[in-house]
mmCIF file of C-alpha atoms in Angstrom:
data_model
loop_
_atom_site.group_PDB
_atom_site.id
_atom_site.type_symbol
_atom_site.label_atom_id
_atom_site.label_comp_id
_atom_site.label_asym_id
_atom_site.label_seq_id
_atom_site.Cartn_x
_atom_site.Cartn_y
_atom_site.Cartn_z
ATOM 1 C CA UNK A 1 -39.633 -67.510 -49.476
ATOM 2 C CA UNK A 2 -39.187 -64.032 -49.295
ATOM 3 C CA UNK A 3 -40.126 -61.975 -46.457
ATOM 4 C CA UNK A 4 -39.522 -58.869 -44.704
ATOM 5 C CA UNK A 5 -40.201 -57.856 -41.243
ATOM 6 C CA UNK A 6 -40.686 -54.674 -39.599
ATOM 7 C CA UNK A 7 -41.445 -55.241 -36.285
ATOM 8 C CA UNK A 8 -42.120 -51.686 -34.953
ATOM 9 C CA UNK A 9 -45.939 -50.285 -35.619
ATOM 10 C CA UNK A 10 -45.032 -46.699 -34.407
ATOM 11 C CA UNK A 11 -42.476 -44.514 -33.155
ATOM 12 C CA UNK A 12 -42.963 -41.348 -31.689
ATOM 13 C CA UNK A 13 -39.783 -39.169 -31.098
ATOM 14 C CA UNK A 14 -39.002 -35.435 -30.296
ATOM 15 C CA UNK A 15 -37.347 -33.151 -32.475
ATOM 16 C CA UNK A 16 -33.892 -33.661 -32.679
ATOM 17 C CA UNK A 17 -33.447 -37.013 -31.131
ATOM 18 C CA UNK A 18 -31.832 -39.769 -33.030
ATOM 19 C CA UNK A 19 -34.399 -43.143 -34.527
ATOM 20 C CA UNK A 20 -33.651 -46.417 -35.706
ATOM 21 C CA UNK A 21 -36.356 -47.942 -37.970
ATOM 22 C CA UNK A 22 -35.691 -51.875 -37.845
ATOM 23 C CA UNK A 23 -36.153 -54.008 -40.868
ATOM 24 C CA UNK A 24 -35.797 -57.946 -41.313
ATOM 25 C CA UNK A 25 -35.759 -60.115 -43.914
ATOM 26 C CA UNK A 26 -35.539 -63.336 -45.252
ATOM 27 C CA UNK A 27 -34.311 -64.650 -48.479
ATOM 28 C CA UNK A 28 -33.215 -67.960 -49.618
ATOM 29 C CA UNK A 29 -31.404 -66.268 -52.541
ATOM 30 C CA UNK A 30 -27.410 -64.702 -52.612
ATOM 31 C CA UNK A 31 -28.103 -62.113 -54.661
ATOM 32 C CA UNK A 32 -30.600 -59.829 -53.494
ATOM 33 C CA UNK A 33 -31.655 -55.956 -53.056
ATOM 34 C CA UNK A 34 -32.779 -54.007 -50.404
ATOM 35 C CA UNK A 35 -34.782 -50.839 -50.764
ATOM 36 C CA UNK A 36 -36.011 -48.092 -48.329
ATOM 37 C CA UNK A 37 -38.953 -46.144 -49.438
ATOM 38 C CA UNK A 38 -40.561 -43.157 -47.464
ATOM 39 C CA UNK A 39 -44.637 -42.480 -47.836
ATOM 40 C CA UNK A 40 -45.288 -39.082 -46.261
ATOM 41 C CA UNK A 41 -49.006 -37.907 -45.535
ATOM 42 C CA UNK A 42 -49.258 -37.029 -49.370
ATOM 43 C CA UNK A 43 -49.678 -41.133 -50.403
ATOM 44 C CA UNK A 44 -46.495 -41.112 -52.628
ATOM 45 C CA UNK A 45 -43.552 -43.782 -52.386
ATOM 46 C CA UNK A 46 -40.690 -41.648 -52.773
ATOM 47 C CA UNK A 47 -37.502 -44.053 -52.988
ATOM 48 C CA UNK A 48 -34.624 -43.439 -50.418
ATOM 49 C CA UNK A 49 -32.425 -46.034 -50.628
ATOM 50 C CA UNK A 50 -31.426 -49.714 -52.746
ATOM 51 C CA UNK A 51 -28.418 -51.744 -51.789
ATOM 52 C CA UNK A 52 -27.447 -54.864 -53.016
ATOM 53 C CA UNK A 53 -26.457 -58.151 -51.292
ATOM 54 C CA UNK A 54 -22.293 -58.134 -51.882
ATOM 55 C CA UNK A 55 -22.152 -54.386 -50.370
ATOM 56 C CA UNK A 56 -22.262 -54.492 -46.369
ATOM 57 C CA UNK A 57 -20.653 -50.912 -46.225
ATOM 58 C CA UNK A 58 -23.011 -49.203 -44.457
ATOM 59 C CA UNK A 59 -24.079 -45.350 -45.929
ATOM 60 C CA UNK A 60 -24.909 -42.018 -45.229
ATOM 61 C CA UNK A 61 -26.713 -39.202 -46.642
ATOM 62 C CA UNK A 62 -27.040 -36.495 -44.364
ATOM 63 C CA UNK A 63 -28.560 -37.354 -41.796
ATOM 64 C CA UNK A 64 -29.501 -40.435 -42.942
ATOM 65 C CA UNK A 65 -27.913 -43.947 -42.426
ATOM 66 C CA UNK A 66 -28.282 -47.516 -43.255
ATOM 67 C CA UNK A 67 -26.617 -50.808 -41.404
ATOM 68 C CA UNK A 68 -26.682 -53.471 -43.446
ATOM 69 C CA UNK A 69 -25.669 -56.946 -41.808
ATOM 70 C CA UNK A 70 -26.332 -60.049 -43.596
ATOM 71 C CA UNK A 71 -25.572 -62.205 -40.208
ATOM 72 C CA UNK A 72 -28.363 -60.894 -38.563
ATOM 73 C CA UNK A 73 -30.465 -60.397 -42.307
ATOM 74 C CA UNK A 74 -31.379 -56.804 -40.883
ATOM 75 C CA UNK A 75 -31.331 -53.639 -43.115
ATOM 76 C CA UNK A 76 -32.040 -50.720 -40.472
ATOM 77 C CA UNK A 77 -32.385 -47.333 -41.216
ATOM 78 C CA UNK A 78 -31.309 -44.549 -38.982
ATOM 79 C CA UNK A 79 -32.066 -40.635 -39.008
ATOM 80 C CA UNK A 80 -30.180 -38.470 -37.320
ATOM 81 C CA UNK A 81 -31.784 -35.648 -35.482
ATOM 82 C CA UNK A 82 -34.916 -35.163 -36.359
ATOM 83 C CA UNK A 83 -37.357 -33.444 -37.878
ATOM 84 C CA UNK A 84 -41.151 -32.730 -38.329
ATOM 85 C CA UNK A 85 -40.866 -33.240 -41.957
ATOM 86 C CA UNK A 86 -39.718 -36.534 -41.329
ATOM 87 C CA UNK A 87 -42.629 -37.861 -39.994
ATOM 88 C CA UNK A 88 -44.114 -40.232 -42.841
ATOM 89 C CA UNK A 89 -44.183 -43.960 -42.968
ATOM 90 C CA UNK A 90 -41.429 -45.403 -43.950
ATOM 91 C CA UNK A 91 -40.916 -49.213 -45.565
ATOM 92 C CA UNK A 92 -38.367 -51.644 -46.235
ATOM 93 C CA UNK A 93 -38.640 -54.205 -49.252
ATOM 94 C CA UNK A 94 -36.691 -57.000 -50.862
ATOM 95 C CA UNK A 95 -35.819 -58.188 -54.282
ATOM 96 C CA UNK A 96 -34.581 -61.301 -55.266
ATOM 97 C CA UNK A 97 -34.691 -63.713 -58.038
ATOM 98 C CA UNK A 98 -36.919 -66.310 -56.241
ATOM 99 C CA UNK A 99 -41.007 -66.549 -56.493
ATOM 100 C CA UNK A 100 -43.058 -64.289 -58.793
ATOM 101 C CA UNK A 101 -42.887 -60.542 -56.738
ATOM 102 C CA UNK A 102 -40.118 -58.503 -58.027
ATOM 103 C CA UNK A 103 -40.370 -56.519 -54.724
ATOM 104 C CA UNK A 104 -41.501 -57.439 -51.467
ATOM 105 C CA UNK A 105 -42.474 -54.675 -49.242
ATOM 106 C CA UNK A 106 -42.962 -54.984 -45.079
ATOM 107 C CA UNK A 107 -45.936 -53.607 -43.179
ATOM 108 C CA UNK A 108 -44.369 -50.147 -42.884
ATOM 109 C CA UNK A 109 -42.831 -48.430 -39.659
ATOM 110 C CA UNK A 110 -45.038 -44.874 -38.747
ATOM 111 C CA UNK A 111 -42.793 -41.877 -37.640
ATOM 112 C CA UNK A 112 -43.979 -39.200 -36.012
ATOM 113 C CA UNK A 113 -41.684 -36.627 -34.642
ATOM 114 C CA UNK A 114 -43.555 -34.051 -32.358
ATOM 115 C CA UNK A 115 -42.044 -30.596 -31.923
ATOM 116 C CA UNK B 1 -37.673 -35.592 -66.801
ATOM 117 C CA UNK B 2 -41.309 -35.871 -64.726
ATOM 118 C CA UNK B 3 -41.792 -38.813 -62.558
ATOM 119 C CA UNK B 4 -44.684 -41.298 -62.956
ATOM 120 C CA UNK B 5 -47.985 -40.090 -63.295
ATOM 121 C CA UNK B 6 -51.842 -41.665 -62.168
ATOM 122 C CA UNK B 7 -55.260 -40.717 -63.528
ATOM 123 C CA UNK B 8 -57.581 -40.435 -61.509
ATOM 124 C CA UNK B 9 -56.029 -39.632 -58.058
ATOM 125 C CA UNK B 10 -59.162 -40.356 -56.831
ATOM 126 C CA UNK B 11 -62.352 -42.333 -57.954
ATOM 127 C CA UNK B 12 -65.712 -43.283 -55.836
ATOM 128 C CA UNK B 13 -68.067 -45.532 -57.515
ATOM 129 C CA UNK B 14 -70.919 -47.710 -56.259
ATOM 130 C CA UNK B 15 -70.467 -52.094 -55.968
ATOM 131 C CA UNK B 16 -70.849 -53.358 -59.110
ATOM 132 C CA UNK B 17 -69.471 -50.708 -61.583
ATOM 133 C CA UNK B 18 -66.477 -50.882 -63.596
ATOM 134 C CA UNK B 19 -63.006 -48.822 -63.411
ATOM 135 C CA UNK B 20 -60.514 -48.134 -65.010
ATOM 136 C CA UNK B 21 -57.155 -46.623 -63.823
ATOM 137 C CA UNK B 22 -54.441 -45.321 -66.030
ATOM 138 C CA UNK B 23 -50.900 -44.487 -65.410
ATOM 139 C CA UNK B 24 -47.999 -43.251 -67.323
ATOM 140 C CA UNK B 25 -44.437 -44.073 -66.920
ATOM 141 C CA UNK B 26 -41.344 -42.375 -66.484
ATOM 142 C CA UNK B 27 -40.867 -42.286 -70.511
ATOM 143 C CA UNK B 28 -37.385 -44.174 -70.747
ATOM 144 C CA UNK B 29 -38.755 -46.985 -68.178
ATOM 145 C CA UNK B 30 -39.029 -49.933 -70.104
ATOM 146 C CA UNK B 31 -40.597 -52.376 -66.862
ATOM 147 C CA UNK B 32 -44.484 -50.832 -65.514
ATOM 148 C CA UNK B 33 -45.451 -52.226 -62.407
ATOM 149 C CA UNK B 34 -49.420 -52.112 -60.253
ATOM 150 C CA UNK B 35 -49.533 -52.569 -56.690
ATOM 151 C CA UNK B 36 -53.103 -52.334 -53.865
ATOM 152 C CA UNK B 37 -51.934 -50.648 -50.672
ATOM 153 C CA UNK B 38 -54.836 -51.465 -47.857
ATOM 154 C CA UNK B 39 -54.870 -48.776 -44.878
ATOM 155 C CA UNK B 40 -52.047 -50.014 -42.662
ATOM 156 C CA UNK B 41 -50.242 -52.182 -44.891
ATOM 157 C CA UNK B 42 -47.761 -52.319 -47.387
ATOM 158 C CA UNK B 43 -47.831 -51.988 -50.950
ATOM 159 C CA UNK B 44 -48.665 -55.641 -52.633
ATOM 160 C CA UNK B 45 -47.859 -56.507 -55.888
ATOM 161 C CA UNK B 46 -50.382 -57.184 -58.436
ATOM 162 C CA UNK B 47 -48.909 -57.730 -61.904
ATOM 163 C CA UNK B 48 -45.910 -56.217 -63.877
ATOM 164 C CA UNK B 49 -45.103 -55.662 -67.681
ATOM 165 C CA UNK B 50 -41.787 -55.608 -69.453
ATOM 166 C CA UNK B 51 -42.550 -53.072 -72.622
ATOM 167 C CA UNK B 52 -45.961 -54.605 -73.827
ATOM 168 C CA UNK B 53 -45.429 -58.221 -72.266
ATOM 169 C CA UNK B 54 -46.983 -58.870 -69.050
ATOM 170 C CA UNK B 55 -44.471 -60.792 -67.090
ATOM 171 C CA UNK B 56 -46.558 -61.983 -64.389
ATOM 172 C CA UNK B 57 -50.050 -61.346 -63.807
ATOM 173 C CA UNK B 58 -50.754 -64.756 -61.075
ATOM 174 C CA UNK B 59 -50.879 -62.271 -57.802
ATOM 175 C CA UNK B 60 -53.859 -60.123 -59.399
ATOM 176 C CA UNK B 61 -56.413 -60.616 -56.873
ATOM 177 C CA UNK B 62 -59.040 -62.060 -59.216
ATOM 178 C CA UNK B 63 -60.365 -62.999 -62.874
ATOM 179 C CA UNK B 64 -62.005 -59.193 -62.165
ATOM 180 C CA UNK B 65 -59.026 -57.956 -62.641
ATOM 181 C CA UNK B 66 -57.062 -57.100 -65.517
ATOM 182 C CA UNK B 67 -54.279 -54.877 -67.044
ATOM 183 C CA UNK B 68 -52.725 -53.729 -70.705
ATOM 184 C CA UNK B 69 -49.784 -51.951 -71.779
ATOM 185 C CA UNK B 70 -50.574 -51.940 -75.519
ATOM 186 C CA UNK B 71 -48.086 -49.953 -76.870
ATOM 187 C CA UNK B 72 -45.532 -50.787 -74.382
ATOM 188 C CA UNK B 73 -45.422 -47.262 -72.614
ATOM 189 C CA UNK B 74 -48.885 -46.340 -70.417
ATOM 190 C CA UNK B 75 -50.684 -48.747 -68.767
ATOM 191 C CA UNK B 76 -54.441 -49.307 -67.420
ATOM 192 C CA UNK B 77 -55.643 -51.520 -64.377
ATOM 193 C CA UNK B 78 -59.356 -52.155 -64.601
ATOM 194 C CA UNK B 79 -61.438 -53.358 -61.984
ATOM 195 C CA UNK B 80 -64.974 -55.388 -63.260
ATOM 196 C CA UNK B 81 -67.589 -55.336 -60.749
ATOM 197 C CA UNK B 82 -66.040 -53.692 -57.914
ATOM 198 C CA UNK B 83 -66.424 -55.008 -54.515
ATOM 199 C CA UNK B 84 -66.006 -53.043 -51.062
ATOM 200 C CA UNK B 85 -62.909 -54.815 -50.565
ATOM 201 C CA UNK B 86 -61.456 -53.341 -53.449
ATOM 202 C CA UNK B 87 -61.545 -50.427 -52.126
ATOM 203 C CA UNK B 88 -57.742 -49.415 -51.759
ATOM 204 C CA UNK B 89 -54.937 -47.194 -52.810
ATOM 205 C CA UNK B 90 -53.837 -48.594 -56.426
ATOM 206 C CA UNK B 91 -49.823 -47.838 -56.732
ATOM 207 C CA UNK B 92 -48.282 -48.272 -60.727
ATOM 208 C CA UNK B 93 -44.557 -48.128 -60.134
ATOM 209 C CA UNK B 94 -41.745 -47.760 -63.390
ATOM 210 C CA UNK B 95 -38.370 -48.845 -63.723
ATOM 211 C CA UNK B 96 -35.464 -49.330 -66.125
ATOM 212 C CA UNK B 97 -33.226 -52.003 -66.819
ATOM 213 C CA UNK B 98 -32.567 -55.695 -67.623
ATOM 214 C CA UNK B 99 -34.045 -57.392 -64.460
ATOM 215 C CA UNK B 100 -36.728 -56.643 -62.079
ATOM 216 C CA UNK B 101 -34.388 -55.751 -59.281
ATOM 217 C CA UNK B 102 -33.638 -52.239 -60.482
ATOM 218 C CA UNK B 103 -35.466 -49.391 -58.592
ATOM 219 C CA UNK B 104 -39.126 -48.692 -58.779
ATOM 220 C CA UNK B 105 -40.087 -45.113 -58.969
ATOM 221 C CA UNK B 106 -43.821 -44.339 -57.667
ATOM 222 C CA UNK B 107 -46.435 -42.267 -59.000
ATOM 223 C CA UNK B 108 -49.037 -40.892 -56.420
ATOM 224 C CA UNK B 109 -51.894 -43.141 -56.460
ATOM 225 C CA UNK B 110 -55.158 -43.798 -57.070
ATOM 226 C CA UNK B 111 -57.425 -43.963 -54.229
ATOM 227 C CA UNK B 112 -60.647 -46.251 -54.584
ATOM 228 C CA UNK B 113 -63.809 -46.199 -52.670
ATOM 229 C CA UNK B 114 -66.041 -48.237 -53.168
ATOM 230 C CA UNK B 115 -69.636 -47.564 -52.152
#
């Protein structure tokens, strides 16, 4: 079945201090995607990130990272000193070619980073 | 190139009336996609549509639901007989490409209340 899990509710951090947003899934597929979307206050999904299951190479993007390791099925995402605009809720989802959802989204982690 | 678009972004009605949502895809995007997003969780998928053809519709939450992409480029979700637990943030999503597991761009949003 496909699943993803992301176990932190909230995070508060100051400006400038590093976060890592956890994200877990499960899959009983070998080919698979991963996505990262961010939601700020505005309501809008706006896409950040989509790997797929034969890359492990993690990636950066300015200040942004992702650690990918299938032996732990965890897709975390990490921002680098940050910043009030940053503070949105951000999910992970999953794609695969099992069941009937083309993506599977988690429950969302809420960033807020305080001046 | 604009990004996906939702009409209305906003819509109150009363328990028992009819809507109607419409959204418009990123034009080359062949696969339209509708998701609910409840306060708190993440988006959940309701039904998707590959040009006119809708792929899978068994996750819409009831026979009051239904969606059409007639032509094979904008779509409508309508709601018969709304219910307070409809009330919700309705997501369409777009993408391109043979398989489901290509990235889903977001339009803003239509927010439901229902009275």
């Amino acid at each position: 079945a496909q699943k993803v899990t992301q176990a932190q509710t909230e995070i508060s951090v100051v400006e400038k201090e590093d976060v890592t947003l956890d994200c877990v899934y499960e899959t009983r597929d070998t080919t698979y995607y991963l996505f990262w979307y961010k939601q700020p206050p505005s309501g809008e999904l706006v896409f950040l990130i989509r790997r797929n299951s034969f890359d492990e190479q993690n990636e950066i993007s300015g200040r942004y990272s992702w650690n990918f390791q299938k032996s732990t099925s965890s897709f975390n995402f990490t921002i680098t000193a940050s910043q009030v605009v940053d503070s949105a809720v951000y999910f992970c989802a999953l794609s695969d070619r099992t069941g009937n959802t083309p993506l599977v989204f988690g429950k969302g982690t809420r960033l807020s980073v305080i001046a | 190139d604009t990004g996906v678009s939702q009409d209305p972004r906003h819509k109150i009605t009363k328990r028992g009336q009819n809507v109607t949502f419409r959204c418009d895809p990123i034009s080359e995007h062949n696969r339209l996609y509708w998701y609910r997003q409840t306060l708190g969780q993440g988006p959940e998928f309701l039904t998707y549509f590959q040009n006119e053809a809708q792929l899978e519709k068994s996750r819409l939450l009831s026979d009051r639901f239904s969606a059409e992409r007639p032509k094979g480029s904008f779509s409508t979700l309508e709601i018969q007989r709304t219910e307070q637990g409809d009330s919700a943030m309705y997501l369409c999503a777009s993408s391109y490409g043979p398989s489901p597991e290509e990235t889903q761009y977001f339009g803003p949003g239509t927010r439901l209340l229902v009275l």
